[in-house]
Coordinates of C-alpha atoms in Angstrom, one line a residue:
M1 CA 147.9 77.1 99.4
H2 CA 145.8 77.6 96.0
C3 CA 147.4 76.3 92.9
P4 CA 148.5 79.0 90.5
F5 CA 147.5 77.1 87.3
C6 CA 144.0 76.0 88.2
R7 CA 143.3 77.7 91.4
F8 CA 142.4 74.5 93.3
E9 CA 143.0 74.7 97.0
D10 CA 144.3 71.5 98.1
T11 CA 148.1 71.1 97.3
R12 CA 150.6 69.0 99.2
V13 CA 154.2 69.7 99.8
I14 CA 156.6 67.5 98.1
D15 CA 159.9 68.8 99.5
S16 CA 161.3 71.4 101.8
R17 CA 164.5 72.8 102.6
L18 CA 166.0 76.1 103.7
A19 CA 166.9 79.1 101.4
R20 CA 168.4 82.6 101.7
D21 CA 171.0 81.6 104.6
G22 CA 168.3 80.1 106.3
D23 CA 165.9 83.1 106.4
Q24 CA 163.6 81.3 104.3
V25 CA 162.0 77.9 103.6
R26 CA 161.6 76.7 100.0
R27 CA 158.9 74.3 99.5
R28 CA 157.9 72.4 96.2
R29 CA 154.4 71.7 95.9
E30 CA 151.9 69.4 93.7
C31 CA 148.5 70.5 92.9
Q32 CA 146.1 67.5 93.9
R33 CA 143.9 68.3 91.0
C34 CA 146.1 69.1 87.8
S35 CA 149.3 67.8 89.0
E36 CA 151.3 70.8 88.7
R37 CA 154.2 71.7 90.5
F38 CA 155.4 74.9 91.9
T39 CA 157.8 76.4 94.4
T40 CA 156.8 78.8 97.2
Y41 CA 159.0 80.8 100.0
E42 CA 157.9 81.1 103.7
A43 CA 159.5 83.6 105.6
A44 CA 159.0 85.2 109.1
E45 CA 157.5 88.2 109.0
R46 CA 159.8 91.0 110.4
S47 CA 159.6 94.5 111.4
L48 CA 162.6 96.1 110.3
P49 CA 163.9 99.4 111.3
R50 CA 163.0 102.6 109.3
V51 CA 165.9 104.0 107.3
V52 CA 166.9 107.9 108.1
K53 CA 168.3 109.5 105.1
R54 CA 171.0 112.0 104.6
D55 CA 168.3 114.8 104.2
G56 CA 166.3 113.7 107.5
R57 CA 163.9 111.7 105.6
R58 CA 162.5 108.6 106.9
E59 CA 161.3 105.8 104.9
P60 CA 160.9 101.8 105.3
F61 CA 164.0 99.5 104.8
D62 CA 163.5 98.5 101.4
E63 CA 165.4 95.2 100.5
E64 CA 164.3 95.5 96.6
K65 CA 166.1 98.9 96.7
L66 CA 169.2 97.5 97.8
R67 CA 169.1 94.6 95.5
K68 CA 168.9 97.1 92.7
G69 CA 171.9 99.0 93.8
L70 CA 173.9 95.9 94.5
T71 CA 172.7 94.2 91.3
L72 CA 174.0 97.5 89.2
A73 CA 177.2 97.2 91.0
C74 CA 177.9 93.6 90.1
E75 CA 176.8 93.7 86.7
K76 CA 178.7 91.7 84.1
R77 CA 180.9 90.6 87.0
A78 CA 181.0 86.8 88.5
V79 CA 178.8 87.5 91.1
S80 CA 175.9 85.0 91.5
T81 CA 172.2 86.1 92.3
E82 CA 172.6 83.5 95.3
T83 CA 175.5 85.8 96.7
I84 CA 173.5 89.0 96.4
D85 CA 170.6 87.6 98.4
S86 CA 173.3 86.3 101.1
I87 CA 174.5 89.9 101.2
I88 CA 170.9 91.5 101.8
S89 CA 170.1 88.9 104.1
R90 CA 173.1 89.8 106.4
I91 CA 172.2 93.5 105.9
S92 CA 168.9 93.0 107.1
R93 CA 170.1 91.0 109.9
N94 CA 172.3 93.8 110.9
T95 CA 169.5 96.3 110.7
L96 CA 167.4 94.0 112.8
G97 CA 170.3 93.1 115.1
S98 CA 171.1 96.9 115.8
G99 CA 168.0 96.7 118.1
K100 CA 167.1 100.3 116.8
R101 CA 163.6 101.6 115.4
E102 CA 165.9 103.7 113.2
V103 CA 169.0 103.1 111.0
R104 CA 170.8 105.7 109.3
S105 CA 171.4 105.1 105.4
S106 CA 174.8 105.5 105.7
S107 CA 175.1 102.7 108.1
I108 CA 173.5 100.3 105.4
G109 CA 175.7 101.8 102.5
E110 CA 178.9 100.9 104.6
W111 CA 177.5 97.3 105.4
A112 CA 176.9 97.0 101.7
M113 CA 180.4 98.0 100.7
Q114 CA 182.2 95.8 103.2
E115 CA 180.1 93.0 102.0
L116 CA 181.1 93.7 98.2
R117 CA 184.7 94.4 99.3
M118 CA 184.8 90.6 100.4
V119 CA 183.1 89.7 97.4
D120 CA 184.4 91.4 94.1
Q121 CA 186.8 94.5 94.2
V122 CA 185.2 95.9 91.0
A123 CA 181.7 95.8 92.4
Y124 CA 182.8 97.2 95.5
V125 CA 184.5 100.3 93.4
R126 CA 181.3 100.7 91.6
F127 CA 179.0 100.7 94.6
A128 CA 181.4 103.1 96.4
S129 CA 181.7 105.6 93.6
V130 CA 177.9 106.0 93.5
Y131 CA 177.3 106.1 97.2
R132 CA 180.3 108.4 98.0
S133 CA 179.4 110.6 95.3
F134 CA 183.1 111.1 94.1
E135 CA 183.8 114.8 93.0
D136 CA 186.8 114.1 90.8
V137 CA 188.9 111.5 89.3
R138 CA 191.4 111.8 92.2
A139 CA 189.3 110.6 94.6
F140 CA 188.3 107.8 92.7
K141 CA 191.9 107.0 91.7
E142 CA 192.6 106.9 95.6
L143 CA 189.8 104.5 96.5
I144 CA 191.4 102.0 93.9
E145 CA 194.8 102.1 95.1
R146 CA 193.5 101.7 98.8
V147 CA 191.4 98.7 97.8
E148 CA 194.4 97.0 96.0
Q149 CA 197.0 97.7 98.8
D150 CA 194.4 96.3 101.7
L151 CA 193.4 93.2 99.9
A152 CA 194.6 90.2 101.9
P153 CA 196.5 87.7 100.1
E154 CA 194.1 84.9 100.4
M155 CA 191.5 87.2 98.6
R156 CA 193.6 88.4 95.9
K157 CA 193.6 85.2 94.4
G158 CA 189.7 85.1 93.6
Q159 CA 189.6 88.9 92.2
L160 CA 190.2 90.6 88.8
S161 CA 192.7 93.1 88.8
L162 CA 191.0 96.8 88.9
I163 CA 193.3 98.4 86.6
A164 CA 194.6 95.9 83.4
D165 CA 198.1 95.1 83.8
E166 CA 200.5 97.0 81.3
L167 CA 201.6 94.9 78.2
D168 CA 205.2 94.5 77.9

């Protein structure tokens, strides 16, 4: 591994630990010439299935595209980057675990919504509203009502209310 500071090719590993739900190894390294320290990540090379879009197009599975959608849904919410990384990791494992060479984009969207629903109601509703392309306010309101009714009591504790409680 070349040092990113001085380009010297001799670095030593100071510390190694698992990252991203065990899908990566995080290594702290130190350059033997300039003594600068830096972090590297090592991951197994995977051959993820291709994604079949609604219109029939096929494209490679793109974690960054998924990250963008999840991050947008979680914007200004108490959802950490680590949580988003874990969601992406689980969805990637689902695509690999399917054993198929192609996975429908609708399956990936459903997996993302299931994950977000467990993490944050508002992020779930935001993602669902874009993913499901609601045509009117009624459909949006029905989703919100269904989410509030279906949430288990233990999950309800950590969630913020979707609709502000009315003041007395």
